[in-house]
Each structure stands twice: as C-alpha cells, then as structure tokens.
Coordinates of C-alpha atoms in Angstrom, one line a residue:
M1 CA -117.1 59.8 -57.0
T2 CA -119.9 57.7 -56.1
L3 CA -123.4 58.1 -54.6
Q4 CA -122.3 56.3 -51.2
E5 CA -119.3 58.7 -50.9
L6 CA -121.7 61.3 -51.2
K7 CA -124.0 60.1 -48.4
Y8 CA -120.6 59.6 -46.0
L9 CA -119.8 63.4 -47.2
V10 CA -123.4 64.0 -46.0
A11 CA -123.2 62.4 -42.7
L12 CA -120.0 63.8 -41.8
A13 CA -121.5 67.2 -42.2
D14 CA -124.2 66.4 -40.1
H15 CA -122.7 64.6 -37.4
G16 CA -119.7 66.8 -37.1
H17 CA -117.5 63.8 -35.8
F18 CA -115.7 61.1 -37.6
G19 CA -116.6 58.5 -35.0
R20 CA -120.7 59.2 -34.7
A21 CA -120.8 59.4 -38.4
A22 CA -119.5 56.5 -39.4
E23 CA -121.6 54.6 -36.8
A24 CA -124.5 56.0 -38.1
C25 CA -123.2 55.0 -41.6
F26 CA -122.6 51.4 -40.3
I27 CA -118.9 51.2 -41.2
T28 CA -115.7 51.8 -39.1
Q29 CA -114.3 55.3 -38.5
S30 CA -111.0 54.2 -40.7
T31 CA -113.3 53.8 -43.7
L32 CA -115.2 56.9 -43.4
S33 CA -112.0 58.6 -42.9
T34 CA -110.6 56.8 -45.7
Q35 CA -113.6 57.3 -48.2
I36 CA -113.9 61.1 -47.2
K37 CA -110.0 61.4 -48.3
K38 CA -110.7 59.7 -51.4
L39 CA -113.5 62.1 -52.6
E40 CA -111.2 65.0 -51.6
D41 CA -108.2 63.9 -54.0
F42 CA -110.7 63.0 -56.5
L43 CA -112.3 66.7 -56.2
G44 CA -108.9 67.9 -55.5
V45 CA -110.2 70.5 -52.6
T46 CA -110.6 70.0 -48.8
L47 CA -114.0 69.5 -47.8
F48 CA -113.5 69.7 -44.0
D49 CA -111.4 71.4 -41.6
R50 CA -110.3 69.0 -39.1
S51 CA -108.2 70.9 -36.8
L52 CA -111.5 72.1 -34.6
K53 CA -113.4 69.9 -32.1
R54 CA -116.3 70.0 -34.4
V55 CA -115.6 68.7 -38.2
T56 CA -116.5 71.7 -40.3
P57 CA -117.0 71.9 -43.8
T58 CA -114.7 74.3 -45.5
P59 CA -116.4 76.9 -47.7
I60 CA -116.1 75.0 -51.0
G61 CA -117.4 71.8 -48.6
R62 CA -120.2 73.8 -48.2
E63 CA -121.2 74.5 -51.4
I64 CA -120.4 71.2 -53.0
L65 CA -122.3 69.9 -49.5
A66 CA -125.5 71.5 -50.7
A67 CA -125.3 70.0 -54.2
A68 CA -124.5 66.4 -52.6
R69 CA -127.4 66.5 -50.6
N70 CA -129.8 67.3 -53.8
I71 CA -128.2 64.2 -55.0
V72 CA -128.7 62.1 -51.8
E73 CA -132.3 63.4 -51.5
E74 CA -133.1 62.5 -55.3
S75 CA -131.8 59.2 -55.2
E76 CA -134.0 58.7 -52.0
R77 CA -137.0 60.0 -54.1
I78 CA -136.3 57.5 -57.3
R79 CA -135.9 54.7 -54.6
E80 CA -139.2 55.6 -53.2
L81 CA -140.8 55.8 -56.2
A82 CA -139.8 52.4 -57.4
K83 CA -141.0 50.9 -54.2
H84 CA -144.3 52.7 -54.5
A85 CA -144.7 51.5 -57.9
Q86 CA -144.9 48.0 -56.4
D87 CA -147.3 49.1 -53.9
P88 CA -148.6 52.5 -53.6
M89 CA -149.6 52.1 -49.9
S90 CA -145.6 52.2 -49.1
R91 CA -144.8 55.8 -49.4
T92 CA -144.2 59.1 -47.2
L93 CA -147.1 61.5 -48.0
H94 CA -146.9 65.2 -46.5
L95 CA -150.6 66.0 -45.2
G96 CA -152.2 69.3 -44.4
V97 CA -154.7 69.6 -41.9
I98 CA -156.8 72.6 -40.7
P99 CA -155.9 73.6 -37.0
T100 CA -159.8 73.2 -36.2
L101 CA -160.1 69.7 -37.3
G102 CA -156.4 68.4 -36.6
P103 CA -156.5 67.5 -32.8
Y104 CA -159.6 66.4 -32.8
Y105 CA -159.8 64.2 -36.3
L106 CA -156.3 62.7 -36.4
P107 CA -156.1 60.5 -33.4
H108 CA -158.9 58.8 -35.0
A109 CA -157.4 58.7 -38.6
L110 CA -153.9 58.3 -37.7
T111 CA -155.2 54.9 -35.7
L112 CA -156.8 53.9 -38.6
V113 CA -154.6 54.4 -41.7
H114 CA -151.6 52.8 -39.4
R115 CA -153.7 49.7 -39.2
K116 CA -154.8 49.0 -42.2
H117 CA -151.9 50.4 -44.5
P118 CA -148.7 50.2 -42.2
G119 CA -146.6 50.8 -45.2
L120 CA -147.8 54.3 -45.5
R121 CA -146.3 57.3 -43.3
L122 CA -148.0 60.6 -42.8
L123 CA -146.0 63.6 -42.2
L124 CA -148.3 66.2 -40.7
R125 CA -148.0 69.9 -41.0
E126 CA -150.9 72.1 -39.7
E127 CA -152.2 75.1 -41.3
M128 CA -154.8 77.1 -42.3
T129 CA -156.7 76.2 -45.6
P130 CA -154.9 78.9 -47.8
Q131 CA -151.7 78.1 -47.1
I132 CA -152.6 73.9 -47.7
L133 CA -153.8 75.2 -50.9
E134 CA -150.8 77.1 -51.8
H135 CA -148.4 74.3 -50.7
L136 CA -150.5 71.6 -52.5
V137 CA -150.3 73.5 -55.7
D138 CA -146.5 74.1 -55.5
G139 CA -145.7 70.7 -54.3
R140 CA -144.9 71.1 -50.5
L141 CA -147.9 69.2 -49.7
D142 CA -149.1 66.1 -51.5
A143 CA -152.7 66.2 -49.9
G144 CA -154.9 68.1 -47.4
L145 CA -157.5 67.4 -45.1
L146 CA -159.7 70.5 -44.9
A147 CA -163.3 72.2 -45.1
L148 CA -165.1 72.1 -48.8
P149 CA -165.7 73.5 -50.9
V150 CA -162.3 73.9 -53.0
T151 CA -162.5 75.3 -56.3
D152 CA -159.3 75.0 -57.7
D153 CA -159.4 73.1 -60.9
S154 CA -156.1 71.5 -60.8
L155 CA -157.0 69.9 -57.4
R156 CA -158.9 66.6 -57.1
V157 CA -161.7 66.6 -54.1
E158 CA -162.9 63.7 -52.2
P159 CA -165.5 64.5 -49.3
L160 CA -165.3 62.3 -46.6
F161 CA -167.8 63.2 -43.7
Y162 CA -170.1 65.9 -42.7
E163 CA -169.5 67.5 -39.2
P164 CA -172.3 69.4 -37.9
F165 CA -172.0 72.2 -35.5
F166 CA -173.2 72.8 -32.2
A167 CA -173.9 75.9 -30.1
A168 CA -171.3 76.7 -27.2
L169 CA -173.3 78.8 -24.7
P170 CA -172.4 80.2 -21.3
A171 CA -173.7 78.4 -18.3
G172 CA -177.1 80.2 -17.5
H173 CA -177.8 81.8 -20.8
A174 CA -181.4 81.9 -21.6
L175 CA -181.0 79.4 -24.8
A176 CA -179.7 76.7 -22.5
K177 CA -182.7 76.0 -21.3
Q178 CA -183.7 74.7 -24.7
D179 CA -183.1 71.1 -25.5
V180 CA -182.6 72.0 -29.3
L181 CA -182.0 75.4 -30.9
K182 CA -182.8 76.5 -34.1
V183 CA -180.3 78.7 -36.1
S184 CA -182.6 82.0 -35.9
D185 CA -182.1 81.5 -32.0
I186 CA -178.3 82.6 -32.2
M187 CA -178.8 85.4 -35.0
K188 CA -178.9 88.2 -32.5
E189 CA -176.5 86.8 -29.6
K190 CA -173.4 88.0 -29.6
L191 CA -171.1 85.7 -31.5
L192 CA -167.5 84.8 -31.0
L193 CA -165.6 84.1 -34.0
L194 CA -161.8 82.8 -34.9
D195 CA -159.5 85.3 -36.5
E196 CA -159.2 86.0 -40.2
G197 CA -157.6 83.2 -42.4
H198 CA -159.5 80.6 -40.5
C199 CA -162.4 78.7 -42.5
L200 CA -164.4 78.0 -39.9
R201 CA -164.9 81.8 -39.0
D202 CA -166.6 82.0 -42.7
Q203 CA -168.5 79.3 -42.2
A204 CA -170.0 80.4 -38.6
L205 CA -170.8 83.7 -40.4
D206 CA -172.8 82.2 -43.2
V207 CA -174.8 80.2 -40.9
C208 CA -175.3 83.1 -38.2
G209 CA -175.7 85.9 -41.1
T210 CA -173.2 89.3 -41.2
G211 CA -175.8 90.8 -38.5
S212 CA -174.9 88.7 -35.8
R213 CA -173.9 91.1 -32.7
G214 CA -170.6 91.9 -31.7
R215 CA -168.6 89.4 -34.5
E216 CA -165.8 91.9 -34.5
E217 CA -165.3 92.5 -30.8
V218 CA -163.1 89.9 -29.9
R219 CA -161.3 86.9 -31.9
A220 CA -159.5 84.1 -31.2
T221 CA -156.5 81.9 -32.6
S222 CA -158.3 78.4 -31.5
L223 CA -160.9 76.4 -30.7
E224 CA -159.7 76.3 -27.3
T225 CA -159.5 79.9 -26.6
L226 CA -163.3 80.5 -27.7
R227 CA -164.5 77.9 -25.3
Q228 CA -162.5 79.9 -22.7
M229 CA -164.0 82.9 -23.7
V230 CA -167.5 81.6 -23.9
A231 CA -166.8 79.9 -20.2
M232 CA -166.1 83.4 -19.3
G233 CA -169.5 84.5 -20.3
L234 CA -168.2 86.9 -23.1
G235 CA -170.8 85.1 -25.7
L236 CA -171.4 82.0 -27.7
T237 CA -170.1 80.2 -30.6
L238 CA -169.9 77.6 -32.8
L239 CA -168.4 74.3 -32.1
P240 CA -167.6 71.6 -34.8
A241 CA -169.0 68.0 -33.5
L242 CA -165.6 66.5 -33.1
S243 CA -164.4 69.3 -31.0
V244 CA -167.4 69.4 -28.3
D245 CA -165.7 66.7 -25.9
A246 CA -162.3 67.8 -26.3
A247 CA -162.1 70.3 -23.7
P248 CA -159.7 68.9 -20.6
R249 CA -159.0 72.7 -19.8
V250 CA -162.7 74.0 -19.5
N251 CA -164.6 73.4 -16.6
K252 CA -167.7 71.6 -18.5
K253 CA -170.2 73.3 -16.2
A254 CA -169.0 76.6 -17.7
V255 CA -170.4 75.7 -21.2
E256 CA -173.3 74.5 -22.2
I257 CA -173.5 72.5 -25.6
R258 CA -177.2 72.3 -27.4
P259 CA -177.4 70.9 -30.6
F260 CA -179.3 72.3 -33.8
K261 CA -182.4 71.0 -35.4
K262 CA -181.8 68.7 -38.3
P263 CA -180.9 69.6 -40.6
A264 CA -178.3 70.7 -38.4
P265 CA -175.5 73.3 -39.7
G266 CA -171.9 72.2 -40.5
R267 CA -169.4 71.6 -42.6
T268 CA -168.0 68.8 -45.0
I269 CA -164.7 67.7 -44.4
G270 CA -162.8 66.4 -47.7
L271 CA -159.4 65.0 -48.6
V272 CA -158.0 67.1 -51.6
W273 CA -154.6 66.2 -53.7
R274 CA -153.6 67.4 -57.1
K275 CA -154.9 66.0 -59.9
R276 CA -151.8 65.3 -61.7
A277 CA -150.1 64.1 -58.8
P278 CA -148.2 60.7 -59.9
F279 CA -149.9 57.1 -58.6
P280 CA -153.3 58.9 -57.7
E281 CA -154.4 55.2 -56.4
T282 CA -152.3 56.1 -53.3
F283 CA -155.2 59.0 -52.5
E284 CA -158.1 57.5 -53.8
R285 CA -157.3 54.1 -51.1
L286 CA -156.8 56.5 -48.4
A287 CA -159.8 58.6 -48.8
A288 CA -161.8 55.1 -49.3
T289 CA -160.0 54.0 -45.8
L290 CA -161.2 57.2 -44.2
K291 CA -164.5 57.1 -45.3
A292 CA -164.9 53.1 -44.5
T293 CA -164.8 54.1 -40.7
L294 CA -165.9 57.3 -39.5
P295 CA -166.0 58.9 -36.1
T296 CA -169.4 58.3 -34.1
E297 CA -169.9 62.3 -34.0
V298 CA -169.9 62.8 -37.9
E299 CA -172.3 62.0 -40.9
P300 CA -171.3 60.1 -43.8
V301 CA -171.5 62.0 -47.5

C-alpha cells in the first residue's frame, strides 16, 4: 500500500467516476482501475460499489477512505512544512478577519500581499472577535486581523494601524451644521449600534459612554445596515474610516459624515498569531508588509 494509491482512492471517492478521477490524477482510466484493484487485493476488501451509476464507497470503504484522507492531508502538510523551511513566505495561511474590517481593508491588503509575496496563499474566514480568538488557540486559524487590545498571553500581537471613527448623521441633523464634532456633541444623541458580539459595538459604547440615548432600541448585524438606518433618520452611528466611502446602496445625500476633533476616537487594528506557531518569520514579515503601505484613511501606530 503506497501513498499514491491512497491518493487515487480519495480521487475516485471525490469524483465518483473512474474516467474523471483518472483525468484529475493525470493517468489513464485503466491505470487507475488497476491501482484501485491492487489496493483492494492488498486489503482483502471491496472499497467501491461499481454496480451503481456513480462509483460509491462501500461501508468499509468509507471507513478506510476517512483514514486515507487524513494520511493524504498530513503528507501534504509535511511537504508544505519542508517547502516553508526554504521560503517562509511560500505557504498557506488561514486568516480570520472581523466583519467590520474585512470588506473595507482586504481589497487593499490582498493586493499588497499578492504583489509582495506571490507564494503566500491566504484563506480567509470572516468571524467576530471571540470566534477568531477561539480558533487561533485551537489551531483552526493561523492568524487574525482584529481590533485591539487582545489579552490572551498565548498570542503574539502586532499593531498595524489606527483607524479613526467618523460620525454618520441623518441629512439635516443639527450636528451636520458643524464641520468637526467633539465626542461630547453626540453623548446625548440616539446612537445606533451593532448587535452583541461585534467588537465595534463595545468600542462605540466606550467612546460615547453608557448613557447614550436609545442604544438598546435598534441593533444591526452589519455596518451597511447601520448606514441604511441612519439614512432613514433613526439615529446616528460611528463608522470606521475605511468604511466611510463604501456605500454603494445608500444615497450619500441621505447620510452626512463628520470627523471628530483630534485626537479622534478610533480603534487600533492588529495582526495576531500564536506565540508557539512554527515559522514565526512568516507572520512578522506579513505584518511588516501590511504596515509599510497603509490606506490613506488610517494612521500609522
């Protein structure tokens, strides 16, 4: 029994057809059939039911297939580790990103990373901060882009940039007469917030205080929903700088954006990864790349 035979086994299970599986493996159909039969003879069991229109694993075949997948995946991981030892920026990273950052920052970040490190493949997962932190610890994510602070001692944190907040006001709101706002100006206004679990919700409450009027009446699941609510005149909200101009579905005349007097309230965005992760140079170089070229809307830290 060889690793290659196990790869053929997995391919046939995935495609359910000898011809398509053989094509995916770059071999002839007869070669694939011979190799699968050889594996079945070695194991002394029938792995596939060939009487159906789609070739389907037998009950024992499904159990063996599950073990075969693990072996094939681990072999790929070994190969990637060896490749990574030669070039730390040629690997695959599973990257978590918070929803209030991903749509607005990733187009910039991915273009930059692809140009600087073409061998680095980023597989993205958009999740809220608690889930990203949980999956960093259990290994389902390699790194995360999220708002700081992060207090888990098992994680390494590299601040990337400071993102100011802007006030989003309904058109005609009294505060829109001012070119620049103070935080105290919005303390008694009706503040629209994201739902529980979004870190931006807690940050907005930190800025505006727990006495902001009506904060529990309306909650949204995204920044775009908040922006729509502001356009409808339901209240005002805080928008991170990168999201301010990203409003294709909202009539911009219905929402007025005002900056805050410096130092403006905002949030610090950082790259986070496990301290004990292998090849930390990958994350350090990725962070350095992201810090070297920042969007114009944010500030260096």
